[in-house]
XYZ file of C-alpha atoms in Angstrom:
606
model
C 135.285 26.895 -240.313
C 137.973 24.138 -239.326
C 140.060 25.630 -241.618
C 140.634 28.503 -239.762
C 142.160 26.554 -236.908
C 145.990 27.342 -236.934
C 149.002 24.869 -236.689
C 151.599 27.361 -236.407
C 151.906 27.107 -232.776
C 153.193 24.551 -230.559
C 152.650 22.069 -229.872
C 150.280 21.486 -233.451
C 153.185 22.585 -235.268
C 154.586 19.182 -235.059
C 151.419 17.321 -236.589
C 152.113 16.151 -240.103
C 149.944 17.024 -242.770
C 148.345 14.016 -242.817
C 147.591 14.538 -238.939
C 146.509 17.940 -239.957
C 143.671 16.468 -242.560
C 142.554 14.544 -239.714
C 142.726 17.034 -237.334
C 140.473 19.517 -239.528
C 138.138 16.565 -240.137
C 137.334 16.024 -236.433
C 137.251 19.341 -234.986
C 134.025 20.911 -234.229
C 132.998 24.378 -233.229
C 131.003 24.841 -230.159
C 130.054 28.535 -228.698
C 129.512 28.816 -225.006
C 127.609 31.782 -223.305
C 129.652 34.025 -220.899
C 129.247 32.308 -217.185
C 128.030 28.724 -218.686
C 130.335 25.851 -217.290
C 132.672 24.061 -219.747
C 133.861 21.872 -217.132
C 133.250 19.884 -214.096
C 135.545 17.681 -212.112
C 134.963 13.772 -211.994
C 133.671 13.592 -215.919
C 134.789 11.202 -217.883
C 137.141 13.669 -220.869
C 135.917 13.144 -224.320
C 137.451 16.146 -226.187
C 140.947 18.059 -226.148
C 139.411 21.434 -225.615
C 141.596 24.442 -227.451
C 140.439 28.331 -227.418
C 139.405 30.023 -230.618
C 138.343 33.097 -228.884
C 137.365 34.801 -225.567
C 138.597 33.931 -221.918
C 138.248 30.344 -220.175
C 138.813 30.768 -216.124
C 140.064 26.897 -215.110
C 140.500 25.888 -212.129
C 142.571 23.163 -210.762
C 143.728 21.947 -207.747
C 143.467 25.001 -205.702
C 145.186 26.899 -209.019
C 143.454 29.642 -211.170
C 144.416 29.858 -214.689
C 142.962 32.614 -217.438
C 143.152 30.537 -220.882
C 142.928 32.550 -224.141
C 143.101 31.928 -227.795
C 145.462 28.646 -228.829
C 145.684 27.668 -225.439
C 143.775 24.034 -225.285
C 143.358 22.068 -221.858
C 142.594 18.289 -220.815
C 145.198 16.856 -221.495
C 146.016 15.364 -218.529
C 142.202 14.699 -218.201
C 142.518 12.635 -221.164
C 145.890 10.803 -220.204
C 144.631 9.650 -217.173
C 140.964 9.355 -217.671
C 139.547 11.248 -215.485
C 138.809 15.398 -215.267
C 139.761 17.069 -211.839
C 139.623 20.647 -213.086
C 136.240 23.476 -213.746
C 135.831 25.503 -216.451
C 133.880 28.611 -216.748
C 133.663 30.756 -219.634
C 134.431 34.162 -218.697
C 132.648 36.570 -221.572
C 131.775 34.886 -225.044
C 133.620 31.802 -226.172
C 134.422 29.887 -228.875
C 136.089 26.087 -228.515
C 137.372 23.582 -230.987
C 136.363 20.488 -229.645
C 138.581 17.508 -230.578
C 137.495 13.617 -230.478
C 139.878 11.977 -228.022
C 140.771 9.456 -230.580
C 141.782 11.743 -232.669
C 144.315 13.371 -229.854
C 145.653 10.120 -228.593
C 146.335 8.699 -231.904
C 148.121 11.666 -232.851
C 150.303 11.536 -229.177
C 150.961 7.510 -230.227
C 152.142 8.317 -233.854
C 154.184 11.143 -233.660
C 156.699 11.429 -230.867
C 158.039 14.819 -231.331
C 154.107 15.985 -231.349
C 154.097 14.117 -227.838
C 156.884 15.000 -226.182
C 155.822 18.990 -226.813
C 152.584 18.297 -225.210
C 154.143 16.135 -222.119
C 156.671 18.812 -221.955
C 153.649 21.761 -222.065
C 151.992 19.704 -219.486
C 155.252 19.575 -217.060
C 155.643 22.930 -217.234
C 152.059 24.178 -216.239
C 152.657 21.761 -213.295
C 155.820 23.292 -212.308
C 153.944 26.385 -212.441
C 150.908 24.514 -209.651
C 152.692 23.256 -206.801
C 149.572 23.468 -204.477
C 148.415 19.674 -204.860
C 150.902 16.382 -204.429
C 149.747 14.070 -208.035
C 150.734 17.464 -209.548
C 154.292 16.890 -208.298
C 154.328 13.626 -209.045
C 153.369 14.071 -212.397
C 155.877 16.143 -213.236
C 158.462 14.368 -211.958
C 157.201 11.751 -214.514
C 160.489 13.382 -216.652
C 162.831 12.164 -214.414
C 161.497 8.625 -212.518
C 163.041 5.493 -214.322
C 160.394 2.517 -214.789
C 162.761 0.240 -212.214
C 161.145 2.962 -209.480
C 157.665 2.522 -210.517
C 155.167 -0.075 -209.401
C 155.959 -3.545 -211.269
C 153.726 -6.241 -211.579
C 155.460 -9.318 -210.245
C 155.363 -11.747 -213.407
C 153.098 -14.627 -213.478
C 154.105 -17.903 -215.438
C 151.887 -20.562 -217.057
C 153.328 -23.060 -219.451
C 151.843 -22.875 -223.067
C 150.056 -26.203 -223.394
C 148.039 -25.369 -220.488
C 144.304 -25.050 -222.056
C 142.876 -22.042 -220.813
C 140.727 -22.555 -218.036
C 143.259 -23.414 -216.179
C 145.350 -20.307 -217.227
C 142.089 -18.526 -216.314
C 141.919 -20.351 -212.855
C 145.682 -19.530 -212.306
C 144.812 -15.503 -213.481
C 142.074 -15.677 -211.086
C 144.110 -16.944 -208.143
C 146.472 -14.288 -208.148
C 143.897 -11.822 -208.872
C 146.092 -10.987 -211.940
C 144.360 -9.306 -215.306
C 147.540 -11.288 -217.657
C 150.294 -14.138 -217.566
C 153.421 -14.766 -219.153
C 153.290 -17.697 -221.031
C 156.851 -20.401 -221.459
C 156.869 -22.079 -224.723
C 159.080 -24.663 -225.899
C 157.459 -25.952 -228.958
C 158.928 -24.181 -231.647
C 162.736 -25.747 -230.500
C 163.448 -22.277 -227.916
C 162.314 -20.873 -225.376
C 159.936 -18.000 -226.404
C 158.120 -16.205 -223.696
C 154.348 -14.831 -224.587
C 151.479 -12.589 -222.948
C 147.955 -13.761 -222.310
C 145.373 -11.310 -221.126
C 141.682 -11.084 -220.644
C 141.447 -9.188 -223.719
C 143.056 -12.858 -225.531
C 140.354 -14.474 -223.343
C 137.798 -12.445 -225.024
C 139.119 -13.681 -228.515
C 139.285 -17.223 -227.834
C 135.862 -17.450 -226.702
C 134.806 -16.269 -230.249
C 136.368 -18.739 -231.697
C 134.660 -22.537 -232.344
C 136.724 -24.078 -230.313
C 135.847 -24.792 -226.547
C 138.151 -23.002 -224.305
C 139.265 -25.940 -222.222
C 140.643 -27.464 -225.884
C 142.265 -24.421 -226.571
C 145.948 -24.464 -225.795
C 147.118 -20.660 -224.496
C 149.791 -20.410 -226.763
C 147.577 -20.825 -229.503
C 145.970 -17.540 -228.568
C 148.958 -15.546 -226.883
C 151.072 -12.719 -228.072
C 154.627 -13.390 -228.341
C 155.679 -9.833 -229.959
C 156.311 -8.625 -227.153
C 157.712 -5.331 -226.207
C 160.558 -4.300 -223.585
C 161.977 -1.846 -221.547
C 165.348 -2.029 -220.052
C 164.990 -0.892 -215.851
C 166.979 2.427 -216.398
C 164.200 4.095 -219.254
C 162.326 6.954 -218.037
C 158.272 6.509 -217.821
C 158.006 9.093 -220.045
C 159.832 6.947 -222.996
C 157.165 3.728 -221.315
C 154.295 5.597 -222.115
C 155.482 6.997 -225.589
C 156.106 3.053 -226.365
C 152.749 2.227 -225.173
C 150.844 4.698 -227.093
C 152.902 4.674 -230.299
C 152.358 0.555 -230.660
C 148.679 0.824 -228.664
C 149.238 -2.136 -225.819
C 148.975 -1.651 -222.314
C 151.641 -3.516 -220.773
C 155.985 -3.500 -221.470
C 157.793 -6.373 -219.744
C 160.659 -4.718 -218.000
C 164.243 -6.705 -218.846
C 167.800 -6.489 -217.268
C 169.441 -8.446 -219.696
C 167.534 -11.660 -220.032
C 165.822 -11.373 -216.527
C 162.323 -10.162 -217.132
C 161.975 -8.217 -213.546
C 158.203 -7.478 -213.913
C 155.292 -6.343 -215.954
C 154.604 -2.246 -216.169
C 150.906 -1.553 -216.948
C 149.726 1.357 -218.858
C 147.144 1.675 -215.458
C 149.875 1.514 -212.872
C 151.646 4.173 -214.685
C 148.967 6.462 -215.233
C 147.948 5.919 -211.581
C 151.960 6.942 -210.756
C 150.836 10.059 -212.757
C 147.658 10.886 -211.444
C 148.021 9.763 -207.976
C 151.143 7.762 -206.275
C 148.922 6.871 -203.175
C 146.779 5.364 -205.619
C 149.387 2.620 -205.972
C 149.503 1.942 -202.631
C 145.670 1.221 -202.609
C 146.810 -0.854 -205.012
C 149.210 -3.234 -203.236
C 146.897 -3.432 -200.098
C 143.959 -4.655 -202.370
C 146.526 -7.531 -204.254
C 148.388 -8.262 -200.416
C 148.172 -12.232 -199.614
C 150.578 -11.922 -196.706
C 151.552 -9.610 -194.073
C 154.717 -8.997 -195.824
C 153.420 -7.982 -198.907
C 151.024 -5.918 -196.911
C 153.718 -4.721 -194.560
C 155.601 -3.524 -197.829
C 152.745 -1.007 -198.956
C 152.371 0.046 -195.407
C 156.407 1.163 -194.726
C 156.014 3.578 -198.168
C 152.511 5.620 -196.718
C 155.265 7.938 -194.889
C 157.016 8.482 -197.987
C 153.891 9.143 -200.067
C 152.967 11.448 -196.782
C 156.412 13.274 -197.632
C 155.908 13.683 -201.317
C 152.535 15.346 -200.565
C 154.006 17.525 -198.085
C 156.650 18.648 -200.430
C 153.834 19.209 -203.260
C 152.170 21.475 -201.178
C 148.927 19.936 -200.463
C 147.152 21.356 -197.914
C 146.893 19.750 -194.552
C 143.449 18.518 -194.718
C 143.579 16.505 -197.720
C 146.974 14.570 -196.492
C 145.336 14.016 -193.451
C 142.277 12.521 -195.244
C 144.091 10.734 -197.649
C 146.809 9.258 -195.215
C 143.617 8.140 -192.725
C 142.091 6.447 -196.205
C 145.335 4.481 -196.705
C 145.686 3.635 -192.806
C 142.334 2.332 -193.063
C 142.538 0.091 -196.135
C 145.875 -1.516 -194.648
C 143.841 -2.038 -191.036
C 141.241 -3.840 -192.843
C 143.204 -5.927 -195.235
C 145.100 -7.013 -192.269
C 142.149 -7.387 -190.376
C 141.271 -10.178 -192.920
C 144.395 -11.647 -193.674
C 144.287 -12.745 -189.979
C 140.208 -13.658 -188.983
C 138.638 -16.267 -189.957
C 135.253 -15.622 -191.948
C 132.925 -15.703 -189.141
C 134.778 -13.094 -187.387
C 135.016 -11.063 -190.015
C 130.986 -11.478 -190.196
C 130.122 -10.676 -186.451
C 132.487 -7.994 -185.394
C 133.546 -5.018 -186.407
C 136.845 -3.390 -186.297
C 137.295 0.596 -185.086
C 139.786 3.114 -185.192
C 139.786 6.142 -182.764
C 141.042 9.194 -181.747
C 142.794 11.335 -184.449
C 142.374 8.293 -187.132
C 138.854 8.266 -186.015
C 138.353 11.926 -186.942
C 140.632 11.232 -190.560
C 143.064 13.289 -188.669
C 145.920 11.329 -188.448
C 149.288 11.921 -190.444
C 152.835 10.375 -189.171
C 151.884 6.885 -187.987
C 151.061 7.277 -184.334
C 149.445 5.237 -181.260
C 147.055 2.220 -182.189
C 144.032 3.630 -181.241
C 141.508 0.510 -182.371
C 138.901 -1.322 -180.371
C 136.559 -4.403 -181.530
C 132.743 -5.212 -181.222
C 131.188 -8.397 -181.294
C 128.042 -9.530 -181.998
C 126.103 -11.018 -178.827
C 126.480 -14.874 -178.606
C 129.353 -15.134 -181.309
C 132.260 -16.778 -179.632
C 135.855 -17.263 -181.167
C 138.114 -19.253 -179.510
C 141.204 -17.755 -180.711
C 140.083 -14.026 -180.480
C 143.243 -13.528 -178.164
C 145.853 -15.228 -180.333
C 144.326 -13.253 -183.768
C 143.879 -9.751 -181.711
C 147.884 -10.457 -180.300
C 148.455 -10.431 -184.361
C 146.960 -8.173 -185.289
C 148.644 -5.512 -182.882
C 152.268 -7.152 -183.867
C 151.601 -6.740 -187.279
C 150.574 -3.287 -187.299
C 153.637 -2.656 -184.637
C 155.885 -3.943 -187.499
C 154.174 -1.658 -189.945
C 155.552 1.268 -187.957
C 152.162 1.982 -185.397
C 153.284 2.124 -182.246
C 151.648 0.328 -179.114
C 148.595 3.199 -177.761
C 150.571 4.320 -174.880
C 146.976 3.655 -172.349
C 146.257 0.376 -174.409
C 143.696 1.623 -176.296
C 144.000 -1.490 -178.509
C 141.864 -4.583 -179.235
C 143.905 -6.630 -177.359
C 142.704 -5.077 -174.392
C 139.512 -6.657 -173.152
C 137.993 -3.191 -172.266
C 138.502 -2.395 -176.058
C 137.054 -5.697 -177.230
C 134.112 -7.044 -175.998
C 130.461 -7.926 -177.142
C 128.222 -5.187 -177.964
C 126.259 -5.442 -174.814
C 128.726 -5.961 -172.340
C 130.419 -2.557 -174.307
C 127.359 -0.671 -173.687
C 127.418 -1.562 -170.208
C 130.686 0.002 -170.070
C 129.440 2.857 -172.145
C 127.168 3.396 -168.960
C 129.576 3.077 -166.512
C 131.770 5.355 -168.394
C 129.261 8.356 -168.193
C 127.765 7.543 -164.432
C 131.164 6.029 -162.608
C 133.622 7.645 -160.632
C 136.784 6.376 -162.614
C 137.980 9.832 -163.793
C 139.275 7.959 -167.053
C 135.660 6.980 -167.990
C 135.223 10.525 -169.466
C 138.042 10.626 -172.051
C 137.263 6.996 -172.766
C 133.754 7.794 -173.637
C 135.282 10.960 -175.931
C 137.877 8.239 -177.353
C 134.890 6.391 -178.404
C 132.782 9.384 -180.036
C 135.615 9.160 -182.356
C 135.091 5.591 -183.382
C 134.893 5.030 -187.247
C 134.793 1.328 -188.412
C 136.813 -0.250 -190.881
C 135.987 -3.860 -191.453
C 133.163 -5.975 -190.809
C 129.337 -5.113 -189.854
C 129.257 -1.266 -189.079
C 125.786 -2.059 -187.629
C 127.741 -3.186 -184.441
C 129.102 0.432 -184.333
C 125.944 2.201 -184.894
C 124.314 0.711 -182.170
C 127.073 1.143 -179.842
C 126.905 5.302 -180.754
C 123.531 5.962 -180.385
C 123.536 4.088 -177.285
C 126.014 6.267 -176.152
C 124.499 9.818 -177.515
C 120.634 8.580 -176.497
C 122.595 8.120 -172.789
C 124.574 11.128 -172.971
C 122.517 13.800 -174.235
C 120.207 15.479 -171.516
C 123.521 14.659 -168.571
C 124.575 17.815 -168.104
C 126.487 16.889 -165.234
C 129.001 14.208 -167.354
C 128.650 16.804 -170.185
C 129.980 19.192 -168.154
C 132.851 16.925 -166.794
C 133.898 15.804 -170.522
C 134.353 19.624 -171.431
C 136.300 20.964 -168.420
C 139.428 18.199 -169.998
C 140.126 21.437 -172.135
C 141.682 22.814 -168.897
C 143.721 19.678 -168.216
C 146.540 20.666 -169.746
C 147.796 24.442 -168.302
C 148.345 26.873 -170.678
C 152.596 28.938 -170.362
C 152.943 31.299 -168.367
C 152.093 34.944 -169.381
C 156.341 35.944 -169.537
C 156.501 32.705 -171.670
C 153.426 34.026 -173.773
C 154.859 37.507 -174.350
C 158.477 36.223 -175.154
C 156.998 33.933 -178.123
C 156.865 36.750 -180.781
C 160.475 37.739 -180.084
C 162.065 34.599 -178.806
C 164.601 36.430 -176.785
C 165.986 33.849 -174.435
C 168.382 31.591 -174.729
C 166.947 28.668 -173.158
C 165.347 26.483 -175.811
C 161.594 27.248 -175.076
C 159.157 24.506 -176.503
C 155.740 24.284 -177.328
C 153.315 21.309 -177.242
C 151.456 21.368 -180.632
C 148.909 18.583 -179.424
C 147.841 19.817 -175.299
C 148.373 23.111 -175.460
C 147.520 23.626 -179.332
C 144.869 21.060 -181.066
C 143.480 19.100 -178.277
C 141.319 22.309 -176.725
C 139.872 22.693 -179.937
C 139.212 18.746 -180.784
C 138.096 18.060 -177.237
C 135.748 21.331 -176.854
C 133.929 20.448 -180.456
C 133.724 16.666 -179.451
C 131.980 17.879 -176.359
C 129.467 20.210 -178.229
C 129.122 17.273 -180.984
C 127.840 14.943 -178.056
C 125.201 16.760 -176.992
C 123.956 18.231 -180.300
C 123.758 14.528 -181.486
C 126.404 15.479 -184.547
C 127.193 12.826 -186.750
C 130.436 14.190 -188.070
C 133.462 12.628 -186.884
C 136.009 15.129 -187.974
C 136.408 18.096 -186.396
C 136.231 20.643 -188.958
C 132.728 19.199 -189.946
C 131.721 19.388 -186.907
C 132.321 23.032 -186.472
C 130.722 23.905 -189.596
C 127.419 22.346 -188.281
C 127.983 23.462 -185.024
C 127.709 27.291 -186.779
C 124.634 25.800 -188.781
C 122.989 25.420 -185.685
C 123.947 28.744 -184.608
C 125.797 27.563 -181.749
C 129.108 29.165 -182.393
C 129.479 32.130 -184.340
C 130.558 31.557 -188.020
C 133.737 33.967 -187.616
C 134.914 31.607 -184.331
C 134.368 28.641 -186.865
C 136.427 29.866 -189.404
C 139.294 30.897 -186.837
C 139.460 27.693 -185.164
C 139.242 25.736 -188.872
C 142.228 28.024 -189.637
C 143.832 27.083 -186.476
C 143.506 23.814 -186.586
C 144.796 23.229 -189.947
C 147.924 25.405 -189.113
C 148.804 23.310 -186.073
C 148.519 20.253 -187.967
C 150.648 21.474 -190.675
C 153.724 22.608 -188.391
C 152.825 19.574 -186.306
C 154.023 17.270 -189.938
C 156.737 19.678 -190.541
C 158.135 19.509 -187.096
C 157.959 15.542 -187.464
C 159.381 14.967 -190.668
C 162.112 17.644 -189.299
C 162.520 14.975 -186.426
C 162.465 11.917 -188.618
C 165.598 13.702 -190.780
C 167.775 14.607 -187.365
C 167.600 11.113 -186.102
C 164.969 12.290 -182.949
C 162.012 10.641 -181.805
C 158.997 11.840 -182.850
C 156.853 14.314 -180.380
C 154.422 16.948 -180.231
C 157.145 18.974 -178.954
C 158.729 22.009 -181.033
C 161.185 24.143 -180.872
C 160.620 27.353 -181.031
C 163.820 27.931 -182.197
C 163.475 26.191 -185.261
C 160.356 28.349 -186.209
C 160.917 31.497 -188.408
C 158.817 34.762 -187.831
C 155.621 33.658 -189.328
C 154.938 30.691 -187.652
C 155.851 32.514 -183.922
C 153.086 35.395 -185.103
C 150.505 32.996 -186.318
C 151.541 30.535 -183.021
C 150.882 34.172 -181.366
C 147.408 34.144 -182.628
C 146.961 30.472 -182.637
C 146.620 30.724 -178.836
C 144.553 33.927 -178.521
C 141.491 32.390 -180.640
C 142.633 28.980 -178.556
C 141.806 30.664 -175.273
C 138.945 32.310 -176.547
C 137.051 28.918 -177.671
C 138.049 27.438 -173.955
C 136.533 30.622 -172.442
C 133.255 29.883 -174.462
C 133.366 25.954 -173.684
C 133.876 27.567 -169.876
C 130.501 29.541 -170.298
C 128.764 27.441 -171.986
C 128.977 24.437 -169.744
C 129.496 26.957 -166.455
C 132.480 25.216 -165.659
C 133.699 28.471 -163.757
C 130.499 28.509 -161.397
């Protein structure tokens, strides 16, 4: 049967005929019934998967593809170890299955056989544009390896035994070190790496008698900072190591690992995450922090959609709070308190960098004498990240926003029975809260203090929800003028009052006295319609709404960030092409028909 598998078409027309031998040795036929599932996303890939016959519906990042006979998918599954994509067989199918050894050794040992497939693998990508890792994958062609994430080199000299190289890897949290030896009459420079370590300890000797250069590679292998990744990961699969040492001239500038640059592939926020996790100072933090934007940006210009930016931006945001949070507080701190974001970060919401919306609980009876000086810190350092100061000092270094956890639920009470009319939106601030670092318990306790207090007051209910009418809504000449834009005044629009806060503010309301645990607002309308208290179509409308706002809400702030302007909820209608004015148009109808339920439901017009 394998001989009926052909090698006439690309990219197996460039196998040799040794590769070929191999090829038909490995492959196996497997039949799949028309409906069964040939993929699912998150498995691990252990076959290149190539059509004999029938029709394979994959799906991939938002993107629908029909697959026939000789077209084979996962490859990018198997380059970066890990399958993202479904696969349904659409009427009877047959598949060659091949062993992922196989396929990999065949992409190391023939480069013209590679660069077909990295080529076929671009160009499906520059056919799916709907997902950001996509982009950056593609652009894989073009990036040099000086632009990619380098692994700042780590030096041991070679007659160090090696536990102590160990103890020096383990420091730095480092997985390899370059190794300086001078006993053969030059300088030679060598790689040790915890797959060495794993050879030396079979050996007979103990490893503290054991000198590293005994047991380090000195072959090794370089790139100069101009080569394209592409050409890095040829190199690394034709010679099968996982690092390159990256050379200008002489100067060895850093170490490229076969993980970073699938990561770049897959995923550039991934390296990021990266950075944060390795971050031993606020610089070093500070530097993974100033490129979220630019990730942000890529994403944009991949065309993900809104919701998973937002998610994966608030992800980042929160890895960076809590790495800070522990460069600067001492263990105990970190042990009895907890850290919170709010507001939109709360609800993974968040985009552009924007107010510091963070508060901090302590556990009763734990005192820290230099809370003030760490909180002060804490708020510069994230200031010098590019988060601006909260605007009402919503921030843990004010003491409202950073006390123990029963003085805070005293305030939680006064919030909902006072007469300070900021005690309302506080409270909502609060229903926001998400913790980041340190013992969520504190949080937990806090929130269902605050829903067990909340739920059965209509009266503060009531007062939370009419907020939706804080903000007044243009005028009806301004409202029928928006779809034709006829005057010459610049007319603006405020995305965040007039457009997403009646819709965050009304569901956060309805969340609070349904006892929700959802923090984001789009989950909460969905179990708001599972409860049957707002009608599925209004849920899908305002979902829809929401996500629009937020998406001309980024593209009106990166507009600002490239003119030089501050950045504001404000935009210009102006700037807006037909589309966006008609769905604006109908942003605001199925805007004031949620406020005219919220009105109803919590007779605020009685």
């Amino acid at each position: 049967m394998t001989d009926h598998f052909s090698f006439e078409t690309a990219p197996f027309n460039e196998l040799s005929a040794t590769e070929q031998s191999q090829w038909r040795d490995a492959l196996q036929l497997q039949p799949a019934a028309p409906g069964s599932m040939l993929l699912q996303p998150g498995s691990a890939p252990e076959h290149l998967l190539i059509v004999r016959s029938g029709h394979v519906q994959l799906e991939e990042d938002g993107h629908v593809h029909v697959l026939t006979a000789g077209e084979c998918f996962h490859w990018r599954a198997l380059l970066t170890g890990l399958n993202h994509a479904s696969a349904q067989a659409l009427d009877a199918v047959q598949l060659w299955l091949l062993p992922k050894a196989t396929a990999m050794q065949a992409l190391a040992s023939n480069p013209r056989f590679g660069a077909k497939v990295f080529a076929s693998v671009a160009g499906h990508l520059a056919e799916d544009q709907e997902r950001d890792h996509n982009r950056e994958m593609m652009s894989l062609m073009l990036v040099k390896v000086k632009d990619a994430y380098l692994q700042k080199p780590i030096y041991v000299d070679g007659q160090q035994d090696i536990v102590s190289v160990c103890q020096v890897m383990s420091a730095q949290k480092a997985s390899h070190a370059l190794v300086r030896d001078e006993s053969h009459g030059a300088l030679r420079i060598g790689m040790f790496t915890t797959t060495d370590l794993r050879e030396a300890l079979l050996k007979n000797r103990a490893p503290s008698a054991l000198l590293v250069r005994d047991v380090a590679r000195f072959d090794l292998i370089s790139l100069p900072p101009e080569a394209e990744l592409f050409e890095a990961l040829l190199v690394m699969l034709r010679h099968r190591i996982h690092r390159v040492l990256v050379k200008d001239g002489d100067t060895i500038l850093g170490v490229l690992s076969q993980l970073d640059l699938m990561s770049f592939m897959s995923n550039h926020s991934h390296l990021i995450t990266l950075q944060v996790e390795q971050a031993h100072s606020i610089t070093e933090l500070q530097s993974a922090a100033l490129q979220v934007d630019d990730s942000l940006k890529m994403l944009q210009r991949g065309g993900m959609r809104i919701e998973i930016i937002s998610k994966l931006v608030s992800e980042l945001n929160s890895q960076i709070f809590a790495r800070l949070w522990a460069l600067l507080a001492p263990p105990d701190l970190l042990q009895n308190s907890c850290l919170l974001v709010m507001g939109s970060e709360g609800r993974s919401e968040q985009i552009l960098k924007t107010d510091q919306d963070n508060a901090l609980l302590l556990r009763d009876g734990f005192d820290c004498p230099d809370l003030n000086r760490i909180t002060a810190q804490f708020s510069a350092a994230l200031l010098s990240f590019g988060y601006p100061p909260c605007p009402g000092h919503i921030m843990v270094t004010n003491p409202l926003w950073c006390q123990p956890l029963t003085a805070f639920r005293q305030t939680i009470g006064q919030w909902l029975y006072g007469s300070e009319p900021e005690g309302k939106m506080n409270l909502a601030i609060f229903m926001d809260a998400r913790a980041v670092a340190g013992d969520a318990a504190l949080l937990a306790n806090a929130r269902s203090h605050a829903l067990s207090m909340a739920v059965g007051s209509d009266t503060y209910l009531a007062r939370m929800a009419s907020a939706i009418d804080q903000f007044a809504e243009p005028s009806s000449s301004w409202w029928s003028r928006l779809a034709v834009l006829g005057s010459r005044e610049p007319e603006t629009f405020d995305l965040k009052k007039i457009g997403t806060f009646p819709i965050v503010h009304g569901t956060r309301a309805l969340a609070l006295q349904y006892r929700l645990e959802p923090l984001g607002t789009a989950e909460r309308l969905q179990a708001l319609a599972q409860l049957q208290v707002l009608p599925f179509e209004l849920v899908r409308d305002l979902t829809e709404t929401l996500r629009m706002l937020m998406a001309l809400k980024l593209r009106n702030n990166l507009r600002q960030l490239s003119l030089g302007q501050p950045i504001s909820n404000l935009v210009e209608l102006s700037s807006l092409g037909k589309l966006d004015r008609d769905q604006l148009t109908d942003a605001l109808t199925i805007i004031r028909q949620f406020k005219q339920f919220i009105r109803v439901h919590y007779r605020l017009e009685s």
